[in-house]
XYZ file of N, CA and C in Angstrom:
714
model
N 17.328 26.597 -1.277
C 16.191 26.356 -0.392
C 16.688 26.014 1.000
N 16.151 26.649 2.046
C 16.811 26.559 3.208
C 16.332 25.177 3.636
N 15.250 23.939 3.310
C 15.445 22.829 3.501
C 16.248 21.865 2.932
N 16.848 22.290 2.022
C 18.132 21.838 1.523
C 19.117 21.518 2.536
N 19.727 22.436 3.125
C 20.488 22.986 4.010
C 20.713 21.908 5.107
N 19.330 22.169 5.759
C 19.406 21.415 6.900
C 19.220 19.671 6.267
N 19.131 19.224 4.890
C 19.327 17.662 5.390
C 20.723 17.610 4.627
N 20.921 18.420 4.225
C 22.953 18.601 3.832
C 23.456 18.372 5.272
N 23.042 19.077 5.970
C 23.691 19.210 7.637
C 22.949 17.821 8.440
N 22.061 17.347 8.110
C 21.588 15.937 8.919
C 22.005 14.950 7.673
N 22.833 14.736 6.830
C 23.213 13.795 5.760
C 23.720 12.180 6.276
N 24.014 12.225 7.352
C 24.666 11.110 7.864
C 23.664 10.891 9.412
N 22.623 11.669 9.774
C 21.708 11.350 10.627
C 21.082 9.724 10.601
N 21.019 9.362 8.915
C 20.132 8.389 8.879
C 21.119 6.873 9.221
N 22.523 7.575 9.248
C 23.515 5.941 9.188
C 23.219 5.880 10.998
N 23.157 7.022 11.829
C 23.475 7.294 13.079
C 21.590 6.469 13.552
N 20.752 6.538 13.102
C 18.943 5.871 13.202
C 19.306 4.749 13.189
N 20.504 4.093 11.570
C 20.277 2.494 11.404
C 21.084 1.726 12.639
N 22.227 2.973 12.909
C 22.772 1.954 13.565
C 22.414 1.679 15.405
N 21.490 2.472 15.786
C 20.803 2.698 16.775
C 19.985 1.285 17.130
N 19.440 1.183 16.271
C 18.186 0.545 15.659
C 18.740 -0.731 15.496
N 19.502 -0.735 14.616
C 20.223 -2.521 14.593
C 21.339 -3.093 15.408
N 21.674 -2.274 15.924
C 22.795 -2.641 17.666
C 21.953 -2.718 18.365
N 20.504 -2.043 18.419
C 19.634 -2.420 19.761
C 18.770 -4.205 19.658
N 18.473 -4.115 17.929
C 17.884 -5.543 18.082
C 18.967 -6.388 17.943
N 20.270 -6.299 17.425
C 21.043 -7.390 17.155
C 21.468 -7.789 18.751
N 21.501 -7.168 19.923
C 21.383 -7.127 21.162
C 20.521 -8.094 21.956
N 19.371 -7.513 21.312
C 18.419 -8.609 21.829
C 18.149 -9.822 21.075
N 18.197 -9.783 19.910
C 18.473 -11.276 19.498
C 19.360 -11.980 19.588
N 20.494 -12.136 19.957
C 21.378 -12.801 20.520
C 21.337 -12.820 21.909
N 20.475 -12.107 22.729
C 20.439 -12.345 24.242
C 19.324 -13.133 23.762
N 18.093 -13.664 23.055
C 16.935 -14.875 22.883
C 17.982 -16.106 22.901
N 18.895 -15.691 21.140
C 19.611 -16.948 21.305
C 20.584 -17.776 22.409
N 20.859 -16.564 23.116
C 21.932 -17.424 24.075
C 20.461 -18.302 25.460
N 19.545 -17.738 25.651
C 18.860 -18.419 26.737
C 18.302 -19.224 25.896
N 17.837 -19.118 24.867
C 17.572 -20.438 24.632
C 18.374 -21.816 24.281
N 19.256 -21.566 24.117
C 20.513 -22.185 24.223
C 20.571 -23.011 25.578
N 20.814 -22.157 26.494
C 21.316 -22.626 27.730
C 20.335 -22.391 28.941
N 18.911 -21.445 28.861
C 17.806 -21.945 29.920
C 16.813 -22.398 29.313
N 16.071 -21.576 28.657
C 14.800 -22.074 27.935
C 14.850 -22.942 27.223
N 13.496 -24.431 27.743
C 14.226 -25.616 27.030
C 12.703 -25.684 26.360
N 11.887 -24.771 26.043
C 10.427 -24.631 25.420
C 10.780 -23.900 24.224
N 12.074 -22.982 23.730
C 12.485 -22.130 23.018
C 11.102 -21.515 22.175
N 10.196 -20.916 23.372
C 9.145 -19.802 22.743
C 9.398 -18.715 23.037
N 10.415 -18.212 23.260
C 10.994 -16.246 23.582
C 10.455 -15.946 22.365
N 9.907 -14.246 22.877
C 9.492 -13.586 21.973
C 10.757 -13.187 21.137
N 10.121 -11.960 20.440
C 11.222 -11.628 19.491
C 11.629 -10.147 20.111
N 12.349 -10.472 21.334
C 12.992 -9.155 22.175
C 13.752 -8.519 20.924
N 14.477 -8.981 20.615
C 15.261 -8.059 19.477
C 14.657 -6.870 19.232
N 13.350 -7.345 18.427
C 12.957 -6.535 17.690
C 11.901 -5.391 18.686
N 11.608 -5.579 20.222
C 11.009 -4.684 20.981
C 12.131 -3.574 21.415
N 13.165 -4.352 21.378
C 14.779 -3.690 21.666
C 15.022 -2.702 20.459
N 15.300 -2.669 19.369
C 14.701 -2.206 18.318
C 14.145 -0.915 18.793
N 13.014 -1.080 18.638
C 11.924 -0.165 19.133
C 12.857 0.629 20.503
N 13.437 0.344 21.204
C 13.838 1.093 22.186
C 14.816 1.755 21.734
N 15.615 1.334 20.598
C 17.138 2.461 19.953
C 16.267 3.470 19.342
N 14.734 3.122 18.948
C 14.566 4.525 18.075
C 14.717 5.989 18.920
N 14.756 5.506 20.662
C 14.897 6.912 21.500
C 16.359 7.619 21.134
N 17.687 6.875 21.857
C 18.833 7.419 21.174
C 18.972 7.831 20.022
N 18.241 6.883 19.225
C 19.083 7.501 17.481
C 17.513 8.384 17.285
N 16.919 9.218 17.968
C 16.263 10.077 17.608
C 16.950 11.630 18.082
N 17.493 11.188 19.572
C 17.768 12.478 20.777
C 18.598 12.555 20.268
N 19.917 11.688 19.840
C 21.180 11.888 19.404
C 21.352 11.889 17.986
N 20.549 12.468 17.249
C 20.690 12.480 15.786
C 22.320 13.099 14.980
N 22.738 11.903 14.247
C 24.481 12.842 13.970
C 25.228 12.535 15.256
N 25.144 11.734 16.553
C 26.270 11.773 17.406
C 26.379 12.817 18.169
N 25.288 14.140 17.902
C 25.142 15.262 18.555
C 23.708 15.495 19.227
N 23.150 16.233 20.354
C 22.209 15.997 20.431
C 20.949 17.551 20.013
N 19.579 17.896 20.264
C 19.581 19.353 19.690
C 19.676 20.292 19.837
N 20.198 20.049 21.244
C 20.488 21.476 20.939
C 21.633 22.258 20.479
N 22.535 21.149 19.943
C 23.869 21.390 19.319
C 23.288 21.817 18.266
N 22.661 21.187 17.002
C 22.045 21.645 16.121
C 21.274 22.929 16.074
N 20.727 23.268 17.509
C 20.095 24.201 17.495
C 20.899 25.290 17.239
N 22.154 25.457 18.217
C 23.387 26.539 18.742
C 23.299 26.517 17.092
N 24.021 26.107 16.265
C 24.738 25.815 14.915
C 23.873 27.074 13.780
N 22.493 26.304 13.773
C 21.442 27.071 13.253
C 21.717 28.367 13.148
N 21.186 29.012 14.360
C 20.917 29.945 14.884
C 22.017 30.667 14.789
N 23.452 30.436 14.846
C 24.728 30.930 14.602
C 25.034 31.530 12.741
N 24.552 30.245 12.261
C 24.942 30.340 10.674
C 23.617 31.037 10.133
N 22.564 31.838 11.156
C 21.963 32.808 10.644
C 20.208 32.121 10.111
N 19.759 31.455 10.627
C 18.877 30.571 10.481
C 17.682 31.006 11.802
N 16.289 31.290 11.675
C 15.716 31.594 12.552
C 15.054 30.684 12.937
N 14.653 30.537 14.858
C 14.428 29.860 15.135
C 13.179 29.106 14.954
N 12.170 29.900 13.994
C 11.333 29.334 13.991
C 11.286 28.332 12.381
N 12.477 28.431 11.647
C 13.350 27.943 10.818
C 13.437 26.368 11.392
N 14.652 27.182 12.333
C 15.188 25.667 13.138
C 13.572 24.583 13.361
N 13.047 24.760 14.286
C 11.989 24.412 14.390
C 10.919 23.545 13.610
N 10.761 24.151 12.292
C 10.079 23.737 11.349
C 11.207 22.178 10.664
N 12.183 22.843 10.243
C 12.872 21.731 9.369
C 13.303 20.705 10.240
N 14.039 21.503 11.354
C 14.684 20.019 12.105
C 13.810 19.023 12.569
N 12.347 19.205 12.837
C 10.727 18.558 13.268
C 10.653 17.595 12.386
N 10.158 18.456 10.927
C 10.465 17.618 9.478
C 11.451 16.488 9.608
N 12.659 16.666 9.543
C 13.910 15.898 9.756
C 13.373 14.673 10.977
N 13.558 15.417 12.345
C 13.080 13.951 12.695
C 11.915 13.459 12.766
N 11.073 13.490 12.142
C 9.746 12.803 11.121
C 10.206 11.871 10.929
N 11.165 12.403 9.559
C 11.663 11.397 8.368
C 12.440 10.494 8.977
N 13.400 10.830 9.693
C 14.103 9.399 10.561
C 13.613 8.834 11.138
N 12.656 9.645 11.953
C 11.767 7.924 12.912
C 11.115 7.411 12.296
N 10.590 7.600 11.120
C 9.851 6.945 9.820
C 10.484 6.113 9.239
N 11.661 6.092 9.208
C 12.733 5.303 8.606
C 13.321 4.222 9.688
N 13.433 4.707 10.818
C 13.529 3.632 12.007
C 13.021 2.617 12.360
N 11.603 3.073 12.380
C 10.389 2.332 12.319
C 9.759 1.041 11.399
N 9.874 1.704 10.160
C 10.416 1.137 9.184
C 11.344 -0.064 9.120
N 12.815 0.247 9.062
C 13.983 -0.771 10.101
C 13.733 -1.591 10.545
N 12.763 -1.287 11.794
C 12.805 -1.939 12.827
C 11.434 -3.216 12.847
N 10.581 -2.713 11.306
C 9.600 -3.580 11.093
C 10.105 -4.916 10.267
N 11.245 -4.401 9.193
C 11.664 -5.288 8.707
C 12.745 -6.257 9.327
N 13.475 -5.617 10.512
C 14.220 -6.344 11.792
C 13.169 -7.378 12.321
N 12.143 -7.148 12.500
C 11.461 -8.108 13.030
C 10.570 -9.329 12.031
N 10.282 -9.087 11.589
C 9.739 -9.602 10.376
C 11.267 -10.939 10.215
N 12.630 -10.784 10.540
C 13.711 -11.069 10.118
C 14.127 -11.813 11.015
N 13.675 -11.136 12.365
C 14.182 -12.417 13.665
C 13.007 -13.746 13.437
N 11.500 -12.951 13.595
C 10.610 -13.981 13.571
C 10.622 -15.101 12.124
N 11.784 -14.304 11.029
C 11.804 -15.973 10.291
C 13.211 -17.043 10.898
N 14.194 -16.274 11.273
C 15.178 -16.938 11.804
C 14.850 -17.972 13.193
N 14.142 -17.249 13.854
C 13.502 -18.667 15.021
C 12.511 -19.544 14.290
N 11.738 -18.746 13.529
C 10.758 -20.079 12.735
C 11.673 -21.545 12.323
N 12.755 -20.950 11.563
C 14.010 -21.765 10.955
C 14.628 -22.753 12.111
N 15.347 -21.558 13.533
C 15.949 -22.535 14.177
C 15.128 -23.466 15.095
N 13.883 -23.161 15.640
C 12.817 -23.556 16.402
C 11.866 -23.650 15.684
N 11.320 -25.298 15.458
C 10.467 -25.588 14.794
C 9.479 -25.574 15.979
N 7.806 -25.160 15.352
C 7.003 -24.855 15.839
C 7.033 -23.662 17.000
N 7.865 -22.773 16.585
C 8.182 -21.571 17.409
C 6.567 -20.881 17.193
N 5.962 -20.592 18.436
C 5.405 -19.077 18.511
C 5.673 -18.041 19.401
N 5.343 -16.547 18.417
C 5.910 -15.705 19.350
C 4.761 -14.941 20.305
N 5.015 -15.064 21.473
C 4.103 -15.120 22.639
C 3.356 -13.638 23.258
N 4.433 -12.818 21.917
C 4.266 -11.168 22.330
C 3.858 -10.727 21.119
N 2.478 -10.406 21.288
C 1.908 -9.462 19.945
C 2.473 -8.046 19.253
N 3.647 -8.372 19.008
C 4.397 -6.875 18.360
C 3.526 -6.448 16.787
N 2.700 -7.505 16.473
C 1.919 -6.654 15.248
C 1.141 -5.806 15.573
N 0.332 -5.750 17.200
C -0.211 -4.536 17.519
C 0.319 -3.198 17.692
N 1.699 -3.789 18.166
C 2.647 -2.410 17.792
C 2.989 -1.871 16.744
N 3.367 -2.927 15.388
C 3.721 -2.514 14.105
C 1.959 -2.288 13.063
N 1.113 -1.278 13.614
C 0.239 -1.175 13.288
C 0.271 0.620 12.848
N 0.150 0.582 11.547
C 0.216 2.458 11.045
C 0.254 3.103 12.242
N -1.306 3.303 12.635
C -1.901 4.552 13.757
C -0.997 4.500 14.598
N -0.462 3.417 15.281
C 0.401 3.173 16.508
C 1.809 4.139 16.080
N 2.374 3.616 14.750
C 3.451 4.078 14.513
C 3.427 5.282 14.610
N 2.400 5.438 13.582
C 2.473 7.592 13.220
C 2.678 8.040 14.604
N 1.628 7.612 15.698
C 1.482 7.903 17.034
C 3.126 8.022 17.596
N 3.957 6.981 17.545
C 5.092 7.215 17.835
C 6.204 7.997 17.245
N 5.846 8.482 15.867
C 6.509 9.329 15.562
C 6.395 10.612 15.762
N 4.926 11.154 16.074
C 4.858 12.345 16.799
C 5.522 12.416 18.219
N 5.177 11.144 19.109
C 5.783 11.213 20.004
C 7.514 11.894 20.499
N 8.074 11.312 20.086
C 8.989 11.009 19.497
C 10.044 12.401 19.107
N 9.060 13.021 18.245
C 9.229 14.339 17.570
C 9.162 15.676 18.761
N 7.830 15.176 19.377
C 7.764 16.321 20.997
C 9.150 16.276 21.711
N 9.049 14.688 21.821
C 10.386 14.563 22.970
C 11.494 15.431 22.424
N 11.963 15.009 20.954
C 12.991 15.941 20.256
C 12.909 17.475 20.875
N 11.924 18.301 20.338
C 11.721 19.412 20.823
C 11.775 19.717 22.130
N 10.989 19.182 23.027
C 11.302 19.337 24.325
C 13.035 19.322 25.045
N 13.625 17.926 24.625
C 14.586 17.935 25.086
C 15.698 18.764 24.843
N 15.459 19.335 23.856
C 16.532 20.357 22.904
C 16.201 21.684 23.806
N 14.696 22.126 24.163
C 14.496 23.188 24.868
C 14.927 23.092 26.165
N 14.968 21.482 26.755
C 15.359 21.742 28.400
C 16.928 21.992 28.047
N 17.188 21.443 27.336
C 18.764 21.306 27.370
C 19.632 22.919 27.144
N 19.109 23.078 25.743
C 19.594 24.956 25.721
C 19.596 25.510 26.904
N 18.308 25.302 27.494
C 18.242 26.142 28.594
C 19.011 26.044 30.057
N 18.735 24.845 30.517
C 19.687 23.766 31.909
C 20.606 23.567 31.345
N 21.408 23.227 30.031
C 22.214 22.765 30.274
C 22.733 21.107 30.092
N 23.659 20.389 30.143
C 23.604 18.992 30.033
C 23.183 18.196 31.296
N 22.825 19.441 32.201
C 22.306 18.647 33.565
C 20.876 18.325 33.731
N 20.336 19.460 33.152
C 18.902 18.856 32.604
C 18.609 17.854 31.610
N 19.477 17.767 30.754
C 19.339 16.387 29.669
C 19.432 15.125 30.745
N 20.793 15.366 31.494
C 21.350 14.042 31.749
C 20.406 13.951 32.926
N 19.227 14.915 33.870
C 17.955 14.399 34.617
C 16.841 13.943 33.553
N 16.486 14.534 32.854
C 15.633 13.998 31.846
C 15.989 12.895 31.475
N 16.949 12.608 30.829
C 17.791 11.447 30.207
C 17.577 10.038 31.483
N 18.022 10.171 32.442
C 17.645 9.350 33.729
C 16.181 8.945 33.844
N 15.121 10.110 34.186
C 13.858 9.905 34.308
C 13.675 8.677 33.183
N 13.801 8.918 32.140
C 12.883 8.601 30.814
C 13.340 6.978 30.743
N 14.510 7.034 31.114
C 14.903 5.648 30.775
C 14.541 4.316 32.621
N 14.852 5.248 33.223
C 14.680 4.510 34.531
C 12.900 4.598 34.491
N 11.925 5.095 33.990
C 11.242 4.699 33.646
C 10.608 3.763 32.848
N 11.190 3.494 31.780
C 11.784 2.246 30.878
C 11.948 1.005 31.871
N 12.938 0.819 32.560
C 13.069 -0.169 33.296
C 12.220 -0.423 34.283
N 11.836 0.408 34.958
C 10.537 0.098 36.222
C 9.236 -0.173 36.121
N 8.781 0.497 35.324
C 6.957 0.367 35.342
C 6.967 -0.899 34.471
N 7.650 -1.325 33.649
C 7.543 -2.727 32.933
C 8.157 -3.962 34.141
N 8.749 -3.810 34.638
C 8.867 -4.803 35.286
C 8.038 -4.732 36.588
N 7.633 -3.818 37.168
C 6.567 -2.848 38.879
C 5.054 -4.346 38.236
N 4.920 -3.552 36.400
C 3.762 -4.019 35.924
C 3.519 -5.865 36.365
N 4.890 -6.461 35.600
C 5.388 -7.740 35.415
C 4.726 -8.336 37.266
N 5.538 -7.445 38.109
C 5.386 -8.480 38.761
C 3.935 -8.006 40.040
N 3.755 -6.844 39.792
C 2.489 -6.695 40.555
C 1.230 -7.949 39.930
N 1.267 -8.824 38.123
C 0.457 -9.631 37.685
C 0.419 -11.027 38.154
N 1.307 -10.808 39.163
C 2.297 -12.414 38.707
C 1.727 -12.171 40.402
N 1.505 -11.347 41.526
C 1.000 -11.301 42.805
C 1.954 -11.448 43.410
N 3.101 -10.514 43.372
C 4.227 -10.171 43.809
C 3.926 -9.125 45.559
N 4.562 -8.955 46.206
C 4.233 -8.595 47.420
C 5.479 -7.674 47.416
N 6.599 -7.251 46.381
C 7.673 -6.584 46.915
C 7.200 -4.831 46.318
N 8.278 -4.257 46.901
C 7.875 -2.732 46.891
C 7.381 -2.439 45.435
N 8.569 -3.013 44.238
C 8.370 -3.198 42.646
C 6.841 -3.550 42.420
N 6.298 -4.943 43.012
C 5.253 -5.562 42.601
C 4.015 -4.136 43.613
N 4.098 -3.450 44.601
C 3.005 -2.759 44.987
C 3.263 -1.576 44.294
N 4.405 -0.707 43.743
C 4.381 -0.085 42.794
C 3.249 -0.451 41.516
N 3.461 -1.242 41.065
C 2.736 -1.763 40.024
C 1.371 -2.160 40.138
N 0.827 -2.259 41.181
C -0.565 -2.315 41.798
C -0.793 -0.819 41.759
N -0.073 0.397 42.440
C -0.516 1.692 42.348
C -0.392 2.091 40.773
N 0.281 1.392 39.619
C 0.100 2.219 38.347
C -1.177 1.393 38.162
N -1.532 0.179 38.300
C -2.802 -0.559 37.666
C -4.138 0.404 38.312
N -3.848 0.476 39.238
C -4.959 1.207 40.447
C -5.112 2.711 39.863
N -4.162 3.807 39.473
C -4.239 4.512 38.915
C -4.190 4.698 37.429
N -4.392 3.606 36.873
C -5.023 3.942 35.313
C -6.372 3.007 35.388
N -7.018 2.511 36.570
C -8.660 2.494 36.376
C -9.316 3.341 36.776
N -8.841 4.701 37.163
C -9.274 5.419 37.647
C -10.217 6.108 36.723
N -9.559 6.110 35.436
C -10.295 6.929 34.483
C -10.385 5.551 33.023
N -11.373 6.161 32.522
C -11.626 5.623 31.044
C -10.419 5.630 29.969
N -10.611 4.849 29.248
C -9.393 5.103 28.562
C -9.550 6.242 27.373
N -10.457 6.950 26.753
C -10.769 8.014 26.082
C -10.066 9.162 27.001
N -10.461 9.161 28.495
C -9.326 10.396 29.408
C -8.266 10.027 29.361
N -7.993 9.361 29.392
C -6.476 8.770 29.597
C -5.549 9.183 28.203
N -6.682 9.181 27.257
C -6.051 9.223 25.494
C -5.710 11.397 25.814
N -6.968 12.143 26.286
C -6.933 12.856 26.312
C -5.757 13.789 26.810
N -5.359 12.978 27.580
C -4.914 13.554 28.566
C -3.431 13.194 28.192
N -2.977 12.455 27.460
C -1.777 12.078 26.844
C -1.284 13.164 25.919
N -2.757 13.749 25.379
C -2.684 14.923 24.183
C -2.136 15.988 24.645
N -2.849 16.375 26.092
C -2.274 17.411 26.342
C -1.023 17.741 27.103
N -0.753 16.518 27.885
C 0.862 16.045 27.757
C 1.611 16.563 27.051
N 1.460 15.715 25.757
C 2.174 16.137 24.355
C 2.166 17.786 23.474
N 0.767 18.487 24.124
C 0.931 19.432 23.659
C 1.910 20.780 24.823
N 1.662 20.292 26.058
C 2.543 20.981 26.803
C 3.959 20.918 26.733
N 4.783 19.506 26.693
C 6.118 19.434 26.612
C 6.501 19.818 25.096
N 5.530 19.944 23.932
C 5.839 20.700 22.451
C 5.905 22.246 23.469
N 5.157 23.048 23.554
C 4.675 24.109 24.020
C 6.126 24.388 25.151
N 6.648 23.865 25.839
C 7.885 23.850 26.862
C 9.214 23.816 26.221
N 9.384 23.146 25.294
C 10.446 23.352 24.392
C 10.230 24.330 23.520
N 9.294 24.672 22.842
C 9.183 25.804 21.301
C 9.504 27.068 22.457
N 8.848 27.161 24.035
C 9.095 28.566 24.801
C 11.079 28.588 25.495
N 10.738 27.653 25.297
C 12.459 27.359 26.056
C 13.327 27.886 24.937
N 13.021 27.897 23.697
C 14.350 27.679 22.687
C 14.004 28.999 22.357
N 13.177 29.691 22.192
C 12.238 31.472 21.638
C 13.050 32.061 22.782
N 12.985 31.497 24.413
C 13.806 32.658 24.846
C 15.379 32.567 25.009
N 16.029 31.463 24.571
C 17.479 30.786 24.234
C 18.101 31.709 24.192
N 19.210 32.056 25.022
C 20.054 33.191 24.444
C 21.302 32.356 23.893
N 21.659 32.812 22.934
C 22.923 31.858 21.872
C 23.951 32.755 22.038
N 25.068 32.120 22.118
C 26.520 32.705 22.213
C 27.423 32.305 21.519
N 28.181 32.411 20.565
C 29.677 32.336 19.939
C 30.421 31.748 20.873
């Protein structure tokens, strides 16, 4: 069965998810423990770990195996596998790992929030991550998740590692900015960061949040749609 195949060939994908996943929260839980240690003398930090967590599921999704897809893709397509093959199973595949990440990363947290209960009596945690660890949310992120896969595998075949490594930039320097633009435009910040963050608040009241949902869809269905056309016209070489 040709899905055989491909999780023979992703067999060690899932050690490459855990360890994504638990270097990212063991990261952040030891950056809680050290400030609370030595600044925070209220010791109510959330449970960064486990939002950190949540942020390895990007690497150990893009980089599944230490390789990223469109290596997998080249491979495929070489050992005689069609692309609409590739496509189907490797999708499947990372399903099942960010399902398993996710997963991970619920019981990672579940794991920090008893360890501060333990070391900090009357600890609460100040950041609602059960709205995040909520089914719909998840599934939601595993499709997500799954586009990006596809997409990035299509920019990449196509550009090259220079398009990954711009994509790769965008996605993450996005990561860092609009969460903190957000942070301090609330807090009535006056710097370029904090009026950034007034123009994302300003531009998501623009619309309802049902458009906003909509419009995420078709996001998601264009960058699927940009990768499945990117990799169909792929020319593969030996």
């Amino acid at each position: 069965m040709v899905f055989k195949r491909y999780l023979r060939a992703a067999r060690r994908d899932p050690l490459w998810m855990l360890g994504w996943v638990g270097g990212f929260w063991l990261f952040g839980t030891i950056l809680v423990l050290i400030i609370n240690a030595t600044v925070n003398d209220e010791r109510d930090y959330a449970c960064m770990g486990a939002l950190f967590s949540l942020a390895g599921l990007l690497p150990g999704t893009l980089s599944r195996g230490g390789g990223s897809g469109h290596v997998r893709f080249r491979l495929a397509v070489i050992m005689g596998q069609t692309r609409r093959s590739f496509l189907l199973w490797d999708t499947v595949i990372t399903l099942l790992l960010t399902g398993m990440g996710l997963l991970f990363s619920w019981g990672l947290w579940h794991v920090e929030s008893g360890l501060y209960r333990l070391l900090y009596p009357g600890y609460a945690d100040d950041l609602p991550l059960g709205l995040v660890f909520n089914w719909r949310v998840l599934l939601l992120l595993m499709v997500v998740l799954a586009v990006m896969t596809v997409f990035f595998t299509g920019i990449t075949q196509r550009y090259g590692t220079k398009g990954f490594g711009l994509l790769w930039l965008l996605l993450w320097g996005g990561c860092m900015v609009i969460p903190g633009a957000l942070g301090s435009a609330a807090d009535g910040g006056t710097s370029l960061l904090a009026r950034l963050g007034s123009g994302i608040l300003w531009a998501a009241g623009l619309l309802p949040p049902a458009a906003w949902a909509a419009a995420g869809v078709v996001l998601l269905v264009g960058l699927a749609a940009t990768g499945v056309l990117s990799l169909k016209k792929a020319e593969v070489r030996l």
